[in-house]
Every structure is written in C-alpha cells, then in structure tokens.
GROMACS .gro file of C-alpha atoms in nm:
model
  218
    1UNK     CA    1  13.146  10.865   4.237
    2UNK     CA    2  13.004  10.712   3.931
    3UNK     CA    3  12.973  10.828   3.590
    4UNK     CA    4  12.701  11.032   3.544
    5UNK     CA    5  12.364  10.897   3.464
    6UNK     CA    6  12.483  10.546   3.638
    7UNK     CA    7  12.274  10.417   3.896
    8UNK     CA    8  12.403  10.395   4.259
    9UNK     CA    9  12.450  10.081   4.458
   10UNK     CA   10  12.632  10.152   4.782
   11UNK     CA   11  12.329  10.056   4.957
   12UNK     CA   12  12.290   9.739   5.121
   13UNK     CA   13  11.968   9.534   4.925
   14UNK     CA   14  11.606   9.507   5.029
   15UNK     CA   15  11.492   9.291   5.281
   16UNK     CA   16  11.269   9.120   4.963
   17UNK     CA   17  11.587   9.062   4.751
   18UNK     CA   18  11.818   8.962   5.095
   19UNK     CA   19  11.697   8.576   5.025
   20UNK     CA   20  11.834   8.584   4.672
   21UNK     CA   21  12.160   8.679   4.844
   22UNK     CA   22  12.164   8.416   5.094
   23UNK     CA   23  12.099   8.166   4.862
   24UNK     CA   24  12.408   8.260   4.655
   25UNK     CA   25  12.647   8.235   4.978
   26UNK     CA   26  12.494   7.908   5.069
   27UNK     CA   27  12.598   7.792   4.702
   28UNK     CA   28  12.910   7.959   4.722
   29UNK     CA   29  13.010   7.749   5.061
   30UNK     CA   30  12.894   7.418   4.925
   31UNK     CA   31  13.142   7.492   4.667
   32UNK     CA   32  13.354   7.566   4.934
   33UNK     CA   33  13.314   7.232   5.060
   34UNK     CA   34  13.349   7.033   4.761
   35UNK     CA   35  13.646   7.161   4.600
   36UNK     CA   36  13.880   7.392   4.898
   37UNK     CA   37  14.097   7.087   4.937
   38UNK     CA   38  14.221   7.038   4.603
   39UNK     CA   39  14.195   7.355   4.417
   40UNK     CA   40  14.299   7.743   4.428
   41UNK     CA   41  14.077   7.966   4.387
   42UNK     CA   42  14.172   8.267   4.178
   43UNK     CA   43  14.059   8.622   4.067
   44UNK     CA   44  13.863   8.458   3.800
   45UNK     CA   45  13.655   8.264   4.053
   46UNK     CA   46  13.635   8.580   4.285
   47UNK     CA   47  13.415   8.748   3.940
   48UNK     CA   48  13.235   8.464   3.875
   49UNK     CA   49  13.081   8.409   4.221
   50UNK     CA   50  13.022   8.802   4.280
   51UNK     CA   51  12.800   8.793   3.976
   52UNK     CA   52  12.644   8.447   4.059
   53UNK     CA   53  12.573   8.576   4.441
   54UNK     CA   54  12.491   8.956   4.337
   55UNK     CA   55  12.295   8.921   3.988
   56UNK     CA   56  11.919   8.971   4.149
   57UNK     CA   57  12.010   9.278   4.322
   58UNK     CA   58  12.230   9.494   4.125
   59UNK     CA   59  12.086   9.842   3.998
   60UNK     CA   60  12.243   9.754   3.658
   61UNK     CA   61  12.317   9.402   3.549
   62UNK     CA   62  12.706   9.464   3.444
   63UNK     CA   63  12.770   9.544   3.830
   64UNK     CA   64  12.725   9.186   3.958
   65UNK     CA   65  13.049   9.024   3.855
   66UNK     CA   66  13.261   9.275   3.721
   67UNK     CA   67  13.546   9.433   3.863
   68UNK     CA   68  13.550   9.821   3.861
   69UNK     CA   69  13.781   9.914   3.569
   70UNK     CA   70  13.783  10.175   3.218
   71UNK     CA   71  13.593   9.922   3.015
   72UNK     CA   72  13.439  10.108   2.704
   73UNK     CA   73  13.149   9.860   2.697
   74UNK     CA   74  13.031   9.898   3.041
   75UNK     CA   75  13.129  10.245   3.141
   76UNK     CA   76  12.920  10.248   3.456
   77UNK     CA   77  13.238  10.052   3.615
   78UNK     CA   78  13.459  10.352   3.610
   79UNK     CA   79  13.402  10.395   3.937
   80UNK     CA   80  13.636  10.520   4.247
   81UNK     CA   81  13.496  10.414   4.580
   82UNK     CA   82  13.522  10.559   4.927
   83UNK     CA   83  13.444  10.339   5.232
   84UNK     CA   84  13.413  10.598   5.548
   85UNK     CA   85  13.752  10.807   5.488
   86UNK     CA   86  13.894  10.508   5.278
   87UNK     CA   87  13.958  10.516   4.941
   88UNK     CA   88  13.935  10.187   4.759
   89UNK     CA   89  14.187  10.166   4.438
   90UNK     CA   90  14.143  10.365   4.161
   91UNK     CA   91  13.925  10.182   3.887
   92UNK     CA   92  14.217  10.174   3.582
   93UNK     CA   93  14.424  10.001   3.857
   94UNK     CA   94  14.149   9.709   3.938
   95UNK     CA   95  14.212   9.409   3.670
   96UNK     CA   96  14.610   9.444   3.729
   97UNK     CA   97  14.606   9.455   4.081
   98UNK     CA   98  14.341   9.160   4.098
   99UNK     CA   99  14.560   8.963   3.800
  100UNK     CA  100  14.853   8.998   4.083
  101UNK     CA  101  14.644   8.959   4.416
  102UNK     CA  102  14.532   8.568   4.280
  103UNK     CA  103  14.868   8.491   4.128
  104UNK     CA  104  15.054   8.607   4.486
  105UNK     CA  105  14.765   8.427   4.657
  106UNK     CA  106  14.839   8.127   4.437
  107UNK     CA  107  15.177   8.112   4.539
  108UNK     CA  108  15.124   8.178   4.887
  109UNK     CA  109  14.894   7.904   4.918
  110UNK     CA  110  15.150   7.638   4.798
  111UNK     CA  111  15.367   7.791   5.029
  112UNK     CA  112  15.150   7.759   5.336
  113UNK     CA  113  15.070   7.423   5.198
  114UNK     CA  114  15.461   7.291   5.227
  115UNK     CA  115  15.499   7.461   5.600
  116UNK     CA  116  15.250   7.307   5.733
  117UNK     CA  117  15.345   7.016   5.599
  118UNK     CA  118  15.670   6.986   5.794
  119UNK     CA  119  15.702   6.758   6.060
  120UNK     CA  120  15.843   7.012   6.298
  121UNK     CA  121  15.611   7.288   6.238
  122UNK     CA  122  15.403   7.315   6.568
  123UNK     CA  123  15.018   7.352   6.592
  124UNK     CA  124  15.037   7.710   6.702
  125UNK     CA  125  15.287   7.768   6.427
  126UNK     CA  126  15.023   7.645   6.175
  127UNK     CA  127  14.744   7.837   6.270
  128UNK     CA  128  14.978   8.206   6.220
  129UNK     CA  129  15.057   8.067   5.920
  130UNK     CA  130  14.760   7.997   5.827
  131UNK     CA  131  14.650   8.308   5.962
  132UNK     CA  132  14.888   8.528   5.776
  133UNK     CA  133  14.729   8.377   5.402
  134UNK     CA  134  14.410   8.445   5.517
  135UNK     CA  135  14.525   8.819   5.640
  136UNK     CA  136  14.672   8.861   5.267
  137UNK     CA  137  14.415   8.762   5.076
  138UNK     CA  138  14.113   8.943   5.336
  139UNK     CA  139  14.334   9.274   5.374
  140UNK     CA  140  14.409   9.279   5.008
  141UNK     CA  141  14.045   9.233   4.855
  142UNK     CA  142  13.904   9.520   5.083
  143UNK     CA  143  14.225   9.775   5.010
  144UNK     CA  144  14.137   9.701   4.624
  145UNK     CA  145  13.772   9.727   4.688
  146UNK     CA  146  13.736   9.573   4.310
  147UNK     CA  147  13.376   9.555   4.266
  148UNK     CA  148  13.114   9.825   4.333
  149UNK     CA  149  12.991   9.680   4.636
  150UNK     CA  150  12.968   9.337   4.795
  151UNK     CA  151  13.365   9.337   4.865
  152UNK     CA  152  13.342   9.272   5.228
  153UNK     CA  153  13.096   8.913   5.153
  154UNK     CA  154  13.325   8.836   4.918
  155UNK     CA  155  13.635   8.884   5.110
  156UNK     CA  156  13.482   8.676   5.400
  157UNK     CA  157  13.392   8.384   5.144
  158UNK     CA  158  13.754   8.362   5.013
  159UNK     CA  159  13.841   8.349   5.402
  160UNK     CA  160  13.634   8.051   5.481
  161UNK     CA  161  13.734   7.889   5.128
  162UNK     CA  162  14.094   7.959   5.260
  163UNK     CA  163  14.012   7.798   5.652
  164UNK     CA  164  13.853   7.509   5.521
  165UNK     CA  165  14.101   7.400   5.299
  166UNK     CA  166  14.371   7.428   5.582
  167UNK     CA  167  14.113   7.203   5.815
  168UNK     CA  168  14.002   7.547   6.043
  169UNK     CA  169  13.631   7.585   6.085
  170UNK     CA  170  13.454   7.873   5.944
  171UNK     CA  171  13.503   8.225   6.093
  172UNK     CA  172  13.194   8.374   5.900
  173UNK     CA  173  12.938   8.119   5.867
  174UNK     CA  174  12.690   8.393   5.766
  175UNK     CA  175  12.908   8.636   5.596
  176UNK     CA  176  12.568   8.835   5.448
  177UNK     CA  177  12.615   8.968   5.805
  178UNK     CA  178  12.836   9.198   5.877
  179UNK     CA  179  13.102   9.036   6.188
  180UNK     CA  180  12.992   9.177   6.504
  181UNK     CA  181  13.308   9.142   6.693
  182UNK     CA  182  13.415   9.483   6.788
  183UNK     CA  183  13.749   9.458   6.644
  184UNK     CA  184  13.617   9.375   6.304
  185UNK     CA  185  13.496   9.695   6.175
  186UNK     CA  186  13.836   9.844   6.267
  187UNK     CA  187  14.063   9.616   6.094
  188UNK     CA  188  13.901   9.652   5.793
  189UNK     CA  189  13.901  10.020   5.819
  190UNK     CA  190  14.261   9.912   5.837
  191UNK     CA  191  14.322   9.677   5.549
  192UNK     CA  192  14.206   9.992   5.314
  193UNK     CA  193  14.514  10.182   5.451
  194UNK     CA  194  14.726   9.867   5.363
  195UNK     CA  195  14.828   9.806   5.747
  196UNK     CA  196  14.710   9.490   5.796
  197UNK     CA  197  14.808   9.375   6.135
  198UNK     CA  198  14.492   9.442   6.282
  199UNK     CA  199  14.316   9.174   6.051
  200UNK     CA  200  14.579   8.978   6.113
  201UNK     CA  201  14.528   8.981   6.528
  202UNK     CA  202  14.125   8.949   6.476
  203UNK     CA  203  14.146   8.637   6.239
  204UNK     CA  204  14.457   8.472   6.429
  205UNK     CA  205  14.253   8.518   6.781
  206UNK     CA  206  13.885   8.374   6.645
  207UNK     CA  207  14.155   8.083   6.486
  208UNK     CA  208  14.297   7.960   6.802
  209UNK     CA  209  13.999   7.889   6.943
  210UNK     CA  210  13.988   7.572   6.670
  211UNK     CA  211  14.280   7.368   6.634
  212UNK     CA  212  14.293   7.168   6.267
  213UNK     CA  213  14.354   6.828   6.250
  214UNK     CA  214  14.676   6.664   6.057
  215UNK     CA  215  14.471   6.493   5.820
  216UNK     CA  216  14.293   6.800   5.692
  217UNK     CA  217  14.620   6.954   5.554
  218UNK     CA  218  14.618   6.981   5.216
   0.00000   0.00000   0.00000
C-alpha cells in the first residue's frame, strides 16, 4: 500500500544483510544495559534506534528511522500497513499517536517505579505490574505499526529495555527472531485489534519464571 513508484519492504532481509541487523540489536541491548536503570526511553529513541538497527537494509534510505506519516519530503512514508487481516494505524495518525504512546509510557513508568517501591507490594504483585507496562508499551507499538517494517524487533527491544530496568531478565534475547512460543504469534495478532490481554498473559507467564531482586528496582 505504498505510493506508487515506492519500493516495497515487507519482506524480511537477506540472509547477506541479516548480520548488519544483528549487529544493530546487539548495540541496541548494550545500550540497554548501560542506561535502562536511570533513564526513559521515549518515541524519540524508538526512531533513532530503528534507523541505527535498519539503515543497511532498507529499499530506500528514509525508511530506516522514520515513522510512517504525510511528510512532503519523504512521501514514500505515506504508507497504510496490513499485518495478516490487521490493519496498522493510518499513516497521518503515526507522529501523534507515537508523541502520546512515549509520554503515557513515561508516566507509566514512574508509576510502576513508586509501586514497586512500596514496602507492602508483594513479589507476585510486582511482576503483573511490571507486566502490565510492558503489555502497554508491546501492545501499543504493534497496534500503531509506526514504521514500515521492523515493528515487531522494535517492540521486543523496548520490552527487554523495560524488564531490565525493573531487574527481570530478558524475554527476547534474540529478538531478530521471531518468539516461537505458540502463544506469541496470537497475541500480537491481538495487540493490532487493541485487546491486549493476550500479550499481557504471554509476557506475565515467561515473567514468573524469574523473580527480580529488591535491589534492581529502580
């Protein structure tokens, strides 16, 4: 559904250009590990890493970290994606509903920050709390869909960003790779009708299998 005369890029890339890929996720977690605890990642970030991670394998070079919108300058972004029977949002909506997804997110995280902070806030109540950021900002990237591809690697980095900084060990250590758990593919489907419970029971069940410690609350 893109303009015509744009190239396509709902394909997944080459096996030569996969490494270039990798590489960009294995950045993208050591940044993950250096700065999770002490600072929020917003939609800004989100762009900048999608075009840091992407840039090598995009059909046109405007694709890698920019979000699908009615830009004049780059009208190849005016894009409408379909995932299976899924509609992602429509492309004018993408830069307002991704200027409200990170300042929600940003909110939410300070939130989920002063729960689990409380002193009588079990472990179990933690991890659903925990559980229910991560559903929000995982369920909300793939209804939006805001880039032309690459939205469910980038909604599985912003989970692990959001695990580590909560002390939770990654769910996607390879998120190039598409989860194999059975209830994955299903959930997502999911998210992109905005029910997100099904997200939410996949990442609260891989969670409890790993219980944070105190000291790695932020």
């Amino acid at each position: 559904m893109a303009p015509p005369g744009c190239p396509d890029w709902s394909q997944r890339e080459s096996a030569d250009k996969l490494p270039c890929v990798v590489l960009g996720m294995a950045e993208f977690h050591r940044f993950i590990f250096k700065n999770a605890k002490h600072y929020v990642i917003d939609h800004g970030d989100i762009k900048t890493w999608h075009g840091k991670i992407f840039a090598a394998v995009v059909p046109l070079d405007y694709y890698a970290g920019n979000y699908r919108s009615a830009d004049p300058g780059k009208r190849c972004l005016a894009t409408d994606v379909i995932v299976g029977p899924n509609p992602g949002a429509p492309y004018v909506q993408v830069p307002n509903l991704m200027k409200e997804f990170s300042d929600k997110l940003s909110s939410l995280v300070v939130e989920t920050a002063r729960y689990c902070r409380h002193g009588s806030v079990s472990g179990l109540q933690r991890t659903r709390a925990v559980a229910q950021l991560v559903t929000f900002a995982v369920g909300n990237l793939l209804r939006i869909h805001p880039f032309i591809n690459g939205n469910g690697r980038m909604s599985r980095l912003v989970a692990n960003y959001l695990l580590h900084r909560f002390g939770y060990p990654l769910l996607h250590p390879h998120p190039y790779d598409r989860p194999v758990d059975q209830e994955y593919a299903p959930a997502a489907e999911a998210c992109m009708r905005n029910d997100l419970r099904p997200m939410f029971r996949f990442i609260l069940i891989c969670m409890a299998q790993a219980s944070p410690s105190s000291s790695a609350l932020p």
